[in-house]
XYZ file of N, CA and C in Angstrom:
417
model
N 0.498 -58.433 56.412
C 0.497 -57.017 56.683
C 0.687 -56.264 55.378
N 0.511 -55.068 55.431
C 0.653 -54.248 54.231
C 1.634 -53.113 54.438
N 1.626 -52.326 53.486
C 2.466 -51.132 53.532
C 1.927 -50.168 54.569
N 2.794 -49.526 55.255
C 2.325 -48.566 56.243
C 2.036 -47.221 55.567
N 1.219 -46.472 56.212
C 0.841 -45.154 55.712
C 2.060 -44.237 55.648
N 2.914 -44.296 56.621
C 4.106 -43.451 56.679
C 5.056 -43.785 55.532
N 5.241 -45.056 55.227
C 6.129 -45.455 54.133
C 5.576 -44.975 52.793
N 4.277 -45.069 52.603
C 3.662 -44.622 51.349
C 3.833 -43.121 51.166
N 3.629 -42.367 52.236
C 3.793 -40.911 52.169
C 5.246 -40.562 51.881
N 6.181 -41.259 52.496
C 7.604 -40.996 52.275
C 7.989 -41.264 50.827
N 7.500 -42.345 50.259
C 7.800 -42.677 48.858
C 7.194 -41.629 47.925
N 5.946 -41.256 48.164
C 5.292 -40.247 47.323
C 5.987 -38.890 47.434
N 6.360 -38.511 48.633
C 7.023 -37.231 48.839
C 8.383 -37.194 48.156
N 9.176 -38.246 48.323
C 10.501 -38.268 47.694
C 10.376 -38.305 46.170
N 9.418 -39.051 45.652
C 9.201 -39.090 44.201
C 8.781 -37.722 43.681
N 7.923 -37.052 44.420
C 7.469 -35.717 44.011
C 8.619 -34.724 44.010
N 9.467 -34.784 45.026
C 10.610 -33.875 45.089
C 11.568 -34.104 43.922
N 11.834 -35.353 43.602
C 12.713 -35.660 42.464
C 12.091 -35.150 41.169
N 10.793 -35.402 40.981
C 10.102 -34.972 39.761
C 10.135 -33.448 39.620
N 9.762 -32.741 40.684
C 9.727 -31.283 40.598
C 11.124 -30.679 40.481
N 12.128 -31.343 41.027
C 13.500 -30.882 40.842
C 13.923 -30.948 39.384
N 13.551 -32.019 38.698
C 13.882 -32.155 37.271
C 13.090 -31.146 36.440
N 11.813 -30.992 36.735
C 10.970 -30.058 35.977
C 11.453 -28.623 36.180
N 11.804 -28.265 37.403
C 12.262 -26.910 37.687
C 13.546 -26.591 36.923
N 14.476 -27.544 36.875
C 15.722 -27.326 36.140
C 15.470 -27.051 34.663
N 14.580 -27.816 34.060
C 14.236 -27.599 32.651
C 13.508 -26.273 32.459
N 12.655 -25.920 33.410
C 11.935 -24.652 33.327
C 12.899 -23.474 33.358
N 13.866 -23.512 34.249
C 14.834 -22.420 34.357
C 15.629 -22.290 33.060
N 16.067 -23.412 32.497
C 16.842 -23.374 31.258
C 16.001 -22.828 30.100
N 14.782 -23.308 29.940
C 13.943 -22.843 28.830
C 13.538 -21.388 29.029
N 13.295 -20.979 30.249
C 12.959 -19.587 30.520
C 14.132 -18.674 30.184
N 15.334 -19.110 30.460
C 16.531 -18.344 30.122
C 16.684 -18.206 28.607
N 16.428 -19.280 27.880
C 16.527 -19.234 26.420
C 15.460 -18.325 25.819
N 14.247 -18.376 26.344
C 13.175 -17.503 25.852
C 13.520 -16.044 26.130
N 14.048 -15.767 27.298
C 14.436 -14.403 27.645
C 15.542 -13.898 26.729
N 16.519 -14.738 26.448
C 17.611 -14.362 25.547
C 17.097 -14.092 24.138
N 16.204 -14.931 23.656
C 15.631 -14.732 22.319
C 14.801 -13.452 22.268
N 14.071 -13.168 23.329
C 13.266 -11.942 23.384
C 14.161 -10.709 23.358
N 15.263 -10.739 24.109
C 16.200 -9.615 24.106
C 16.812 -9.413 22.728
N 17.161 -10.507 22.060
C 17.730 -10.402 20.715
C 16.706 -9.827 19.740
N 15.464 -10.275 19.825
C 14.420 -9.756 18.940
C 14.170 -8.269 19.208
N 14.170 -7.864 20.468
C 13.989 -6.451 20.801
C 15.114 -5.604 20.219
N 16.354 -6.092 20.284
C 17.489 -5.355 19.733
C 17.381 -5.254 18.215
N 16.982 -6.346 17.554
C 16.827 -6.322 16.101
C 15.708 -5.375 15.682
N 14.604 -5.351 16.433
C 13.519 -4.413 16.137
C 13.971 -2.973 16.326
N 14.730 -2.706 17.377
C 15.258 -1.361 17.621
C 16.160 -0.928 16.468
N 17.051 -1.828 16.048
C 17.954 -1.506 14.940
C 17.180 -1.223 13.660
N 16.161 -2.023 13.380
C 15.368 -1.828 12.165
C 14.607 -0.508 12.211
N 13.982 -0.201 13.347
C 13.204 1.033 13.458
C 14.071 2.283 13.397
N 15.327 2.181 13.788
C 16.214 3.342 13.810
C 17.184 3.370 12.635
N 16.912 2.571 11.612
C 17.714 2.579 10.385
C 16.985 3.404 9.336
N 17.714 4.307 8.706
C 17.137 5.092 7.617
C 18.275 5.564 6.728
N 18.077 5.396 5.430
C 19.086 5.799 4.452
C 18.401 6.595 3.354
N 19.004 7.701 2.972
C 18.531 8.471 1.826
C 19.497 8.263 0.669
N 18.950 7.957 -0.500
C 19.762 7.866 -1.714
C 19.940 9.292 -2.216
N 21.179 9.754 -2.291
C 21.437 11.138 -2.694
C 21.720 11.264 -4.181
N 21.909 10.164 -4.859
C 22.144 10.210 -6.302
C 22.911 8.989 -6.760
N 23.155 8.968 -8.054
C 23.946 7.883 -8.630
C 24.637 8.403 -9.878
N 25.681 7.714 -10.272
C 26.310 8.032 -11.551
C 26.763 6.744 -12.207
N 26.844 6.809 -13.537
C 27.171 5.642 -14.349
C 28.429 5.948 -15.136
N 29.387 5.040 -15.095
C 30.605 5.143 -15.901
C 30.502 4.083 -16.990
N 30.301 4.525 -18.253
C 30.163 3.534 -19.328
C 31.510 2.929 -19.702
N 31.460 1.780 -20.284
C 32.640 1.062 -20.747
C 32.183 -0.254 -21.325
N 33.044 -1.278 -21.268
C 32.594 -2.598 -21.720
C 31.480 -3.109 -20.811
N 31.551 -2.742 -19.539
C 30.425 -2.932 -18.613
C 30.146 -1.576 -17.986
N 28.954 -1.403 -17.509
C 28.584 -0.146 -16.864
C 28.894 -0.244 -15.375
N 29.715 0.687 -14.892
C 29.984 0.779 -13.455
C 28.994 1.776 -12.867
N 28.135 1.313 -11.989
C 27.082 2.144 -11.416
C 27.389 2.351 -9.939
N 27.466 3.609 -9.535
C 27.732 3.952 -8.140
C 26.527 4.687 -7.579
N 26.008 4.185 -6.478
C 24.871 4.807 -5.795
C 25.393 5.473 -4.526
N 25.132 6.773 -4.397
C 25.547 7.539 -3.222
C 24.406 7.580 -2.216
N 24.751 7.523 -0.943
C 23.722 7.500 0.097
C 24.209 8.191 1.361
N 23.238 8.587 2.185
C 23.502 9.184 3.490
C 22.705 8.419 4.537
N 23.369 8.054 5.615
C 22.702 7.372 6.728
C 22.060 8.437 7.611
N 20.735 8.564 7.540
C 20.019 9.543 8.357
C 19.418 8.909 9.611
N 19.702 7.655 9.848
C 19.230 6.971 11.047
C 20.232 7.107 12.179
N 19.984 6.390 13.256
C 20.869 6.463 14.423
C 21.655 5.172 14.643
N 21.624 4.267 13.667
C 22.302 2.976 13.773
C 23.420 2.916 12.740
N 24.580 2.422 13.139
C 25.665 2.186 12.193
C 25.330 0.963 11.353
N 25.418 1.120 10.041
C 25.085 0.032 9.118
C 26.363 -0.620 8.609
N 26.387 -1.929 8.599
C 27.529 -2.685 8.102
C 27.302 -2.968 6.622
N 28.042 -2.277 5.769
C 27.854 -2.440 4.324
C 28.430 -3.756 3.812
N 29.379 -4.340 4.542
C 29.958 -5.620 4.105
C 28.944 -6.759 4.180
N 28.012 -6.683 5.109
C 27.021 -7.753 5.248
C 25.688 -7.384 4.605
N 25.651 -6.270 3.900
C 24.439 -5.859 3.201
C 24.365 -6.549 1.851
N 23.162 -6.603 1.299
C 22.943 -7.259 0.007
C 22.409 -6.247 -0.992
N 22.681 -6.506 -2.262
C 22.206 -5.644 -3.340
C 21.507 -6.502 -4.378
N 20.246 -6.163 -4.647
C 19.476 -6.853 -5.675
C 19.255 -5.889 -6.832
N 19.533 -6.352 -8.040
C 19.273 -5.572 -9.248
C 18.296 -6.373 -10.086
N 17.120 -5.802 -10.314
C 16.035 -6.487 -11.021
C 15.741 -7.856 -10.400
N 15.828 -7.933 -9.075
C 15.498 -9.157 -8.361
C 16.610 -10.178 -8.267
N 17.778 -9.869 -8.816
C 18.906 -10.798 -8.793
C 20.013 -10.230 -7.912
N 20.530 -11.043 -7.001
C 21.608 -10.585 -6.139
C 22.884 -10.420 -6.960
N 23.532 -9.276 -6.790
C 24.771 -8.995 -7.509
C 25.859 -8.647 -6.503
N 27.097 -8.796 -6.946
C 28.232 -8.404 -6.116
C 28.355 -6.889 -6.152
N 28.616 -6.310 -5.016
C 28.756 -4.862 -4.915
C 29.970 -4.543 -4.058
N 30.563 -3.390 -4.337
C 31.740 -2.944 -3.592
C 31.370 -1.662 -2.846
N 31.330 -1.707 -1.516
C 31.009 -0.484 -0.764
C 32.226 0.429 -0.664
N 31.970 1.722 -0.449
C 33.064 2.684 -0.302
C 33.798 2.489 1.022
N 33.118 1.954 2.022
C 33.747 1.643 3.312
C 32.968 0.495 3.946
N 33.533 -0.070 4.995
C 32.877 -1.200 5.653
C 31.608 -0.791 6.389
N 31.607 0.406 6.957
C 30.490 0.855 7.783
C 29.965 2.191 7.281
N 28.666 2.388 7.455
C 28.022 3.663 7.154
C 27.488 4.195 8.482
N 28.226 5.157 9.037
C 27.906 5.689 10.357
C 26.729 6.661 10.282
N 26.039 6.887 11.401
C 24.936 7.855 11.393
C 25.403 9.226 10.902
N 24.616 9.824 10.020
C 24.892 11.101 9.358
C 26.106 11.031 8.441
N 26.584 9.837 8.161
C 27.722 9.660 7.267
C 27.273 9.421 5.835
N 28.187 9.702 4.924
C 27.944 9.478 3.499
C 28.742 8.272 3.040
N 28.188 7.554 2.097
C 28.875 6.397 1.538
C 28.331 6.090 0.163
N 28.904 5.089 -0.442
C 28.432 4.680 -1.767
C 28.648 3.189 -1.930
N 27.970 2.660 -2.925
C 28.107 1.251 -3.260
C 28.147 1.163 -4.782
N 29.088 0.384 -5.309
C 29.298 0.284 -6.754
C 29.052 -1.145 -7.204
N 28.361 -1.261 -8.336
C 28.142 -2.574 -8.933
C 28.262 -2.453 -10.442
N 28.336 -3.581 -11.116
C 28.527 -3.621 -12.566
C 27.278 -4.161 -13.244
N 27.031 -3.647 -14.446
C 25.925 -4.139 -15.262
C 26.414 -4.266 -16.694
N 26.000 -5.324 -17.354
C 26.431 -5.546 -18.738
C 25.454 -4.970 -19.748
N 24.270 -4.557 -19.297
C 23.268 -4.054 -20.236
C 22.743 -2.698 -19.785
N 22.249 -1.940 -20.756
C 21.664 -0.632 -20.478
C 20.178 -0.796 -20.169
N 19.568 0.279 -19.697
C 18.142 0.273 -19.401
C 17.882 0.680 -17.968
N 16.630 0.663 -17.596
C 16.244 1.023 -16.232
C 16.395 -0.200 -15.332
N 17.091 -0.006 -14.240
C 17.349 -1.086 -13.273
C 16.611 -0.787 -11.971
N 15.886 -1.756 -11.467
C 15.270 -1.654 -10.140
C 16.288 -2.177 -9.131
N 16.705 -1.308 -8.228
C 17.773 -1.640 -7.280
C 17.196 -1.656 -5.863
N 17.536 -2.694 -5.120
C 17.126 -2.803 -3.722
C 18.365 -3.054 -2.873
N 18.585 -2.172 -1.912
C 19.662 -2.345 -0.936
C 19.046 -2.920 0.334
N 19.594 -4.026 0.812
C 19.113 -4.658 2.041
C 20.263 -4.611 3.046
N 20.070 -3.837 4.093
C 21.130 -3.626 5.065
C 21.107 -4.699 6.146
N 22.171 -4.751 6.941
C 22.316 -5.785 7.966
C 21.243 -5.719 9.043
N 20.551 -4.603 9.173
C 19.487 -4.478 10.172
C 18.141 -4.948 9.638
N 18.079 -5.286 8.352
C 16.820 -5.673 7.725
C 16.154 -4.523 7.002
N 16.699 -3.320 7.146
C 16.152 -2.144 6.470
C 16.393 -2.270 4.970
N 15.389 -1.910 4.184
C 15.483 -2.009 2.730
C 15.263 -0.638 2.113
N 16.029 -0.355 1.063
C 15.875 0.904 0.335
C 15.786 0.578 -1.145
N 14.754 1.105 -1.798
C 14.525 0.862 -3.216
C 14.841 2.122 -4.011
N 15.364 1.930 -5.209
C 15.576 3.039 -6.134
C 15.613 2.488 -7.551
N 15.509 3.380 -8.506
C 15.639 2.999 -9.916
C 16.836 3.724 -10.484
N 17.570 3.023 -11.336
C 18.766 3.571 -11.961
C 18.596 3.441 -13.467
N 18.799 4.543 -14.171
C 18.711 4.526 -15.627
C 20.120 4.459 -16.200
N 20.445 3.346 -16.818
C 21.796 3.132 -17.359
C 21.784 3.445 -18.835
């Protein structure tokens, strides 16, 4: 005798249910991760689009090294974290001291850095939202 038709259908059905149960669980988990990543990307894009800073001026204090302070105003609608921002001078990352930890919308702030040489410096401020502001400083 052989296998009965009912037994074969029962085995196939139970195997299919187990398979689809495993696939569904993985689908739900991966769909949740994709949704979370999409929400994070949307928030980062919103922050970047609503970030804007105007450089209002700078001043240089000469000495054994030049202390350069750049003044700025946040004209965007996002609070910028100056502690996690980066400062590049002529393409090289330098240490900078912000006037406060945060630059609130419509708020004024400054960032100070040191230079050992005189001349024109290309300065790039990169904020925590990904927004970049370029300026030139004549030391």
